[in-house]
Coordinates of C-alpha atoms and ligand atoms in Angstrom, one line a residue:
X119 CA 141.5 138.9 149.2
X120 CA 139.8 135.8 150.7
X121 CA 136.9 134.9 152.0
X122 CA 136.6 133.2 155.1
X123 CA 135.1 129.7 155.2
X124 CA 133.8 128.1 158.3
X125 CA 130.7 125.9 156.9
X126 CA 131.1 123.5 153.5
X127 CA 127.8 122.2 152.2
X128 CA 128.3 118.9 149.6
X129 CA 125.5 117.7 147.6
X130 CA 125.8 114.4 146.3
X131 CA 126.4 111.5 148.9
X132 CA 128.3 108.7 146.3
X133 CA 131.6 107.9 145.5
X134 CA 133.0 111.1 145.7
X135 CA 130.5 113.2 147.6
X136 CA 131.5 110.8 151.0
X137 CA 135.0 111.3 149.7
X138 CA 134.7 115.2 149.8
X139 CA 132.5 116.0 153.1
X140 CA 135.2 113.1 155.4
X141 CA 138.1 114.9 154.0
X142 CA 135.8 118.6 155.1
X143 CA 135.1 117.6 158.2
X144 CA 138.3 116.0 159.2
X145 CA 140.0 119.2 157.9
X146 CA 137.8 120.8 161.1
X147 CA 135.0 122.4 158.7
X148 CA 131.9 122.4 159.4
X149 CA 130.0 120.0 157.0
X150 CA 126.5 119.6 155.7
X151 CA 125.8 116.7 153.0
X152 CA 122.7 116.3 151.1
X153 CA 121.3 113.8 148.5
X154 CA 118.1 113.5 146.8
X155 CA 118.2 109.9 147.9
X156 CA 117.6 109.4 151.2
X157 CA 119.0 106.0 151.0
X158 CA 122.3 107.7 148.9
X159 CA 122.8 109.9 152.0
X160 CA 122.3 107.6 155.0
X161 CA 124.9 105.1 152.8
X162 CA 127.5 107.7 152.3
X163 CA 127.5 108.7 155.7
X164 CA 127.5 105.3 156.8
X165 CA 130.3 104.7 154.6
X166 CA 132.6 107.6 156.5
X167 CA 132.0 106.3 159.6
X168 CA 133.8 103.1 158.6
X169 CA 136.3 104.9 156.8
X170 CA 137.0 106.5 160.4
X171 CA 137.0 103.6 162.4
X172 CA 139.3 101.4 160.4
X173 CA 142.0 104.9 160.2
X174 CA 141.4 104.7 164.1
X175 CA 141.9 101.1 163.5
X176 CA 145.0 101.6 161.7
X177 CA 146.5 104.0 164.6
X178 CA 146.4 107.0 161.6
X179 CA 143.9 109.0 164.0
X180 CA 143.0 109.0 167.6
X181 CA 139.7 108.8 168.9
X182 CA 139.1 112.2 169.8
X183 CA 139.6 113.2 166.0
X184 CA 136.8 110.7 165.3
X185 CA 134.5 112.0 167.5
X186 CA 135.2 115.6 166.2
X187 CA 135.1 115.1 162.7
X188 CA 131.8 112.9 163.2
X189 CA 130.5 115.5 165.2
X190 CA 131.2 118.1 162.2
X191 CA 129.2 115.8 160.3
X192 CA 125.4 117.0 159.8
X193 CA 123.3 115.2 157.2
X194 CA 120.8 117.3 155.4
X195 CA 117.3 115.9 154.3
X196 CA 116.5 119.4 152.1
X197 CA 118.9 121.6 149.7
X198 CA 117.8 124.7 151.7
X199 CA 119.3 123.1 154.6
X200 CA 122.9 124.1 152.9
X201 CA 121.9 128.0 152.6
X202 CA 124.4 129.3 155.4
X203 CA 127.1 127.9 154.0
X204 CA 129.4 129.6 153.0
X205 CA 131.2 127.1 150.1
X206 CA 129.0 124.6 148.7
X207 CA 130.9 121.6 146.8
X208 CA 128.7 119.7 144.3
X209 CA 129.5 116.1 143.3
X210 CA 126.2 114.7 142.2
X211 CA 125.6 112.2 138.6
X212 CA 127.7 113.4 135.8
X213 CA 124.7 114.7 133.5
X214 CA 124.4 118.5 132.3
X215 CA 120.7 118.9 133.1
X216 CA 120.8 117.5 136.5
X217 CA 124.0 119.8 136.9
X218 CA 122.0 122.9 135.4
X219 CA 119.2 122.2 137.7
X220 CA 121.0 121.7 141.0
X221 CA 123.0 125.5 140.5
X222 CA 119.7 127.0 139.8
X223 CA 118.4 125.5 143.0
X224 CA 121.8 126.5 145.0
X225 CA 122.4 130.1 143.2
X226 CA 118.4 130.7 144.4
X227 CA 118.8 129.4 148.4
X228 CA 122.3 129.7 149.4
X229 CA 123.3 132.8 150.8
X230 CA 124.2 135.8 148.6
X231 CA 128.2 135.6 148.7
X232 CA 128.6 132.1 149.0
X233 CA 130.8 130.0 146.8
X234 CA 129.3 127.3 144.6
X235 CA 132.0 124.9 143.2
X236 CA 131.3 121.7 141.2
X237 CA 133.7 118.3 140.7
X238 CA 132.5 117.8 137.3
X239 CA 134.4 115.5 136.0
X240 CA 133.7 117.4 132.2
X241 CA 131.0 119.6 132.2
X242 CA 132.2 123.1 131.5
X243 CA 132.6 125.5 134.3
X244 CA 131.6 128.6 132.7
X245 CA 128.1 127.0 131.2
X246 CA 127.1 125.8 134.8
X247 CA 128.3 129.1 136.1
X248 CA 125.7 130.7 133.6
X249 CA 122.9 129.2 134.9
X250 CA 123.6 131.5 137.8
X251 CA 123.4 135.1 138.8
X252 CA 127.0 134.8 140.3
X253 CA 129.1 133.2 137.6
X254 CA 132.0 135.2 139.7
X255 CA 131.6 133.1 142.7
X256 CA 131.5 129.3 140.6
X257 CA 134.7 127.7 140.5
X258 CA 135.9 123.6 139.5
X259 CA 137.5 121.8 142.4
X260 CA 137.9 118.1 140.5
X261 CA 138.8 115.9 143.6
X262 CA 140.4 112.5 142.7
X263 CA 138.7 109.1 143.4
X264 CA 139.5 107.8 146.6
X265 CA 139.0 111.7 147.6
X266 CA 140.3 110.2 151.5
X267 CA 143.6 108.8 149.4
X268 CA 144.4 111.0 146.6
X269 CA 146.0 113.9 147.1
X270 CA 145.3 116.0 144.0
X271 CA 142.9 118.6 143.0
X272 CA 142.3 120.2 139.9
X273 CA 141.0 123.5 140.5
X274 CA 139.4 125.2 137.0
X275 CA 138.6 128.8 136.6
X276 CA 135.4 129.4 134.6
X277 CA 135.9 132.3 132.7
X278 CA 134.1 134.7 134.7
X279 CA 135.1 133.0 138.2
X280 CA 136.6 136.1 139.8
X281 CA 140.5 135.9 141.8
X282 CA 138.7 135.7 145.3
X283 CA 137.0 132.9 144.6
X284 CA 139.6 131.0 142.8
X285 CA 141.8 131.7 146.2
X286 CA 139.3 130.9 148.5
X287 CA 139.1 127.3 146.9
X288 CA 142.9 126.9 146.7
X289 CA 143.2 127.7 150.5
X290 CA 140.5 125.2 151.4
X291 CA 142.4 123.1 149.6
X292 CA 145.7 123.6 150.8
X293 CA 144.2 123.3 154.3
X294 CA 142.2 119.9 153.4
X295 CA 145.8 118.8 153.0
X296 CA 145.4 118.4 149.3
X297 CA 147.8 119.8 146.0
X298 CA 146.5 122.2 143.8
X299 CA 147.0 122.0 140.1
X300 CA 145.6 125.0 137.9
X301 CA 143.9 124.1 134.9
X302 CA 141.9 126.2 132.2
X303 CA 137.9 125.7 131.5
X304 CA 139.1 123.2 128.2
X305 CA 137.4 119.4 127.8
X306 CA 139.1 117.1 130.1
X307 CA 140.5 120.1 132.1
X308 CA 144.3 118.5 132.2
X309 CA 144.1 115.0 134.2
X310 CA 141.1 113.2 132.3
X311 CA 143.3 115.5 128.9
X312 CA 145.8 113.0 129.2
X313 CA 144.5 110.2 131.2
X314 CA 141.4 109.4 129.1
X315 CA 143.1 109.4 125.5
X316 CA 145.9 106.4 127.3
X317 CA 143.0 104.4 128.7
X318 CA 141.6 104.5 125.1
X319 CA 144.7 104.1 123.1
X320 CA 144.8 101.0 125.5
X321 CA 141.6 99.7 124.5
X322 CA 142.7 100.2 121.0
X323 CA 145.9 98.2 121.2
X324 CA 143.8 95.7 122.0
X325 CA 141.0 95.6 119.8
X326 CA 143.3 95.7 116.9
X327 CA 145.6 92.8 118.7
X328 CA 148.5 94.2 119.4
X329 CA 148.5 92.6 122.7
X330 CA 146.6 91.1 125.3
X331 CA 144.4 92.8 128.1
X332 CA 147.2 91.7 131.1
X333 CA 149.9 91.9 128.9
X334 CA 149.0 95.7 127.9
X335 CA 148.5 96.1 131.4
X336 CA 151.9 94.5 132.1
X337 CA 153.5 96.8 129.7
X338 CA 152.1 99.6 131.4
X339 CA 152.9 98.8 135.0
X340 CA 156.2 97.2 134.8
X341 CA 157.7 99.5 131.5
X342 CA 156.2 102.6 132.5
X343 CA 156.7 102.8 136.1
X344 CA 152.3 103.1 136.7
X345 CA 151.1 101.7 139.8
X346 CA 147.8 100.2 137.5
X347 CA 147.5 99.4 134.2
X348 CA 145.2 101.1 131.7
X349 CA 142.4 98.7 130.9
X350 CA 142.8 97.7 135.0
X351 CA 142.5 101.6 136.0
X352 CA 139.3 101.7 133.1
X353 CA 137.6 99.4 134.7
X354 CA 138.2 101.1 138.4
X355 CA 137.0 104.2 137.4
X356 CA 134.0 102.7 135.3
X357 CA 134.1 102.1 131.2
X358 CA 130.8 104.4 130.6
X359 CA 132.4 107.1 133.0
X360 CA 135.5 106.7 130.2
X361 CA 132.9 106.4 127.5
X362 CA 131.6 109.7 128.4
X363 CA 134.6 111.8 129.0
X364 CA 135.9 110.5 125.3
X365 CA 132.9 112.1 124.2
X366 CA 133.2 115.2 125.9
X367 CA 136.7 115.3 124.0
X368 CA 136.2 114.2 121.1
X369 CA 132.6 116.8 120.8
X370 CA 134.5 119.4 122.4
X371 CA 137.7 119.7 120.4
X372 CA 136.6 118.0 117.3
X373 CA 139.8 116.1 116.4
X374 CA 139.6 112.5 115.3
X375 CA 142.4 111.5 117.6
X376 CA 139.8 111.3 120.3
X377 CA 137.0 109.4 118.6
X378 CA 136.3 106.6 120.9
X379 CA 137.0 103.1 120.6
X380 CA 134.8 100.6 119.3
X381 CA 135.4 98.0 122.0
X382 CA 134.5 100.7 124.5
X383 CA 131.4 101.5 123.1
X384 CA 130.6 98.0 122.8
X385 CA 131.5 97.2 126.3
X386 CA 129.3 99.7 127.8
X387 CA 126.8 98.7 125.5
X388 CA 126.9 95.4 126.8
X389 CA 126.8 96.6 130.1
X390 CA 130.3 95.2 130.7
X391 CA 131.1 98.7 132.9
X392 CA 134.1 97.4 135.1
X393 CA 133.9 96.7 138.9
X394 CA 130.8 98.2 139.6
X395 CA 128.9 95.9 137.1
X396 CA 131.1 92.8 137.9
X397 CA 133.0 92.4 134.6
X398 CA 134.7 94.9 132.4
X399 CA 138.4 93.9 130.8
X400 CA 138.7 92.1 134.2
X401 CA 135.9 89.7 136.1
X402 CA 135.0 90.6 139.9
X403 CA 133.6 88.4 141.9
Ligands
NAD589 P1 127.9 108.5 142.2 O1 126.9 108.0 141.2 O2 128.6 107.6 143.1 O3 127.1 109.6 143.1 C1 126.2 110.6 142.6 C2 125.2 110.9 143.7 O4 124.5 112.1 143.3 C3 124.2 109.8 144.0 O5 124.2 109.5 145.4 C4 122.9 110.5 143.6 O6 121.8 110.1 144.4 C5 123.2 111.9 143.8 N1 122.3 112.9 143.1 C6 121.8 112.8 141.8 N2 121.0 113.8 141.6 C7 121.1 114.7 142.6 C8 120.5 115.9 143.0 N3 119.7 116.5 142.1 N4 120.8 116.4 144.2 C9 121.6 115.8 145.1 N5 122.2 114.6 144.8 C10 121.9 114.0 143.6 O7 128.9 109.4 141.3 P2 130.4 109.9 141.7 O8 131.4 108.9 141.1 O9 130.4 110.2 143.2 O10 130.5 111.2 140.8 C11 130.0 112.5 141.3 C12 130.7 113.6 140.5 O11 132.1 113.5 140.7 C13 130.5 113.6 139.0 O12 130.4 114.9 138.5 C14 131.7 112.9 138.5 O13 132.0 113.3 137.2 C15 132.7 113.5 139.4 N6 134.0 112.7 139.6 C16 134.0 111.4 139.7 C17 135.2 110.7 139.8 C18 135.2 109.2 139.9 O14 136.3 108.5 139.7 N7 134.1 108.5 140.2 C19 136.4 111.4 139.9 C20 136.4 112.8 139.9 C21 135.2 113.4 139.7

């Protein structure tokens, strides 16, 4: 049994919010997108209208599927303006009380029924689905960053998150035009599981010396067969975003393999956090 799904609601407008309501809305859904920053939300919509024109740019769309998807688009000033919808995807700041608060909010104004699924990165799916009265209906769908680019999905049952709803997700999924990959409610689901401890055993090889930052990164990319090296990819994704899911590992299954590195710490200590801040193992103009 699925449900049907006509209307996705996203709250969160950065990075990965934009990411999730362009790939919605060009999928033909519906799509609502809210932020408590008004500035976040007129940005992020901003930001997919450029995403659209340069694909129409690029001859990857025509101009009648810009219109349409932009028309699909409806920014949303008020989280009650998501409560017809009938799949909200949240992809606001990374931080547990925030997250806590926002499915409170959802599980009390969108419509009985509805499906509330969150792209934590981290966070556990069945603690946010607790903070609800319909842990059943609260799935993970972890889209990947570009979400436009990146055609993976982790999708992450909590434990109470019922068949219906896990199948509803995958078929959104499957008809965003994305791969599904099933993972368990565990720290680091299964990408950030692998990913995070090789970006860190990275950052170890070179605090202790072993090699240097675009020689590790050399290694990597040319030995390895990986389109970006480790400390490169680290600084993409953001070295307190790596900071934090080390963390998460390292709390949640208590081995010492996971501890974090020094260097990390002190980068993001330093407020050397990668591209965004300008500097990380790499300098950005
Ligand atoms: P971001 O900082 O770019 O965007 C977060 C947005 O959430 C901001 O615009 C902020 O104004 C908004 N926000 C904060 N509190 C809110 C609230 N109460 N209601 C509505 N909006 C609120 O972060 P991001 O990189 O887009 O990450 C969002 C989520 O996606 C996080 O859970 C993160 O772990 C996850 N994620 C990130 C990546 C990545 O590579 N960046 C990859 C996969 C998953």
């Amino acid at each position: 049994m699925m449900k049907e799904i006509k209307t996705i609601g996203v709250v969160g407008a950065g990075q990965m919010g934009r990411g999730i309501a362009q790939v919605a809305a060009s999928s033909g859904y519906q799509t609502k997108i809210f932020d408590v920053s008004a500035e976040c939300l007129e940005n992020g919509v901003a930001f997919i209208h450029q995403q659209l024109a340069r694909s129409l740019a690029k001859g990857r769309i025509t101009q009648e599927q810009l219109d349409q998807t932009v028309l699909l688009i409806d920014p949303i000033s008020k989280l009650d303006g998501l409560s017809d919808c009938d799949l909200v995807i949240e992809a606001a700041t990374e931080n547990r009380k925030i997250k806590f608060e926002i499915f409170q909010q959802l599980d009390s104004t969108i419509k009985s029924g509805a499906i509330l699924a969150t792209n934590t990165s981290s966070i556990s799916i069945t603690e946010i689905a607790a903070v609800t009265s319909r842990p059943e209906l609260v799935v993970g769908m972890h889209f990947m960053n570009p979400v436009p680019v990146m055609k993976l999905v982790e999708g992450i049952r909590g434990l109470e998150t019922s068949n219906e709803c896990y199948d509803t997700a995958a078929a959104v999924i499957e008809r965003m035009g994305k791969v599904l990959v099933t993972a368990n409610d565990m720290p680091g689901f299964a990408v950030n599981r692998i990913l995070m401890p090789m970006i860190n055993e990275a950052v170890y090889t070179l605090h202790e010396g072993v090699a240097s930052v675009t020689d590790i990164d050399q290694a990597m990319k040319l030995g390895t067969n990986q389109p970006m090296g480790p400390l490169e990819l680290a600084d993409f994704i953001g070295l307190d975003t790596c900071l934090a899911i080390m963390d998460v590992l390292h709390d949640g299954l208590g081995d010492t393999k996971y501890r974090p590195c020094p260097l990390l710490k002190q980068y993001v200590a330093a407020k050397r956090l990668g591209r965004k801040s300008g500097r990380g193992f790499y300098e950005y103009n």
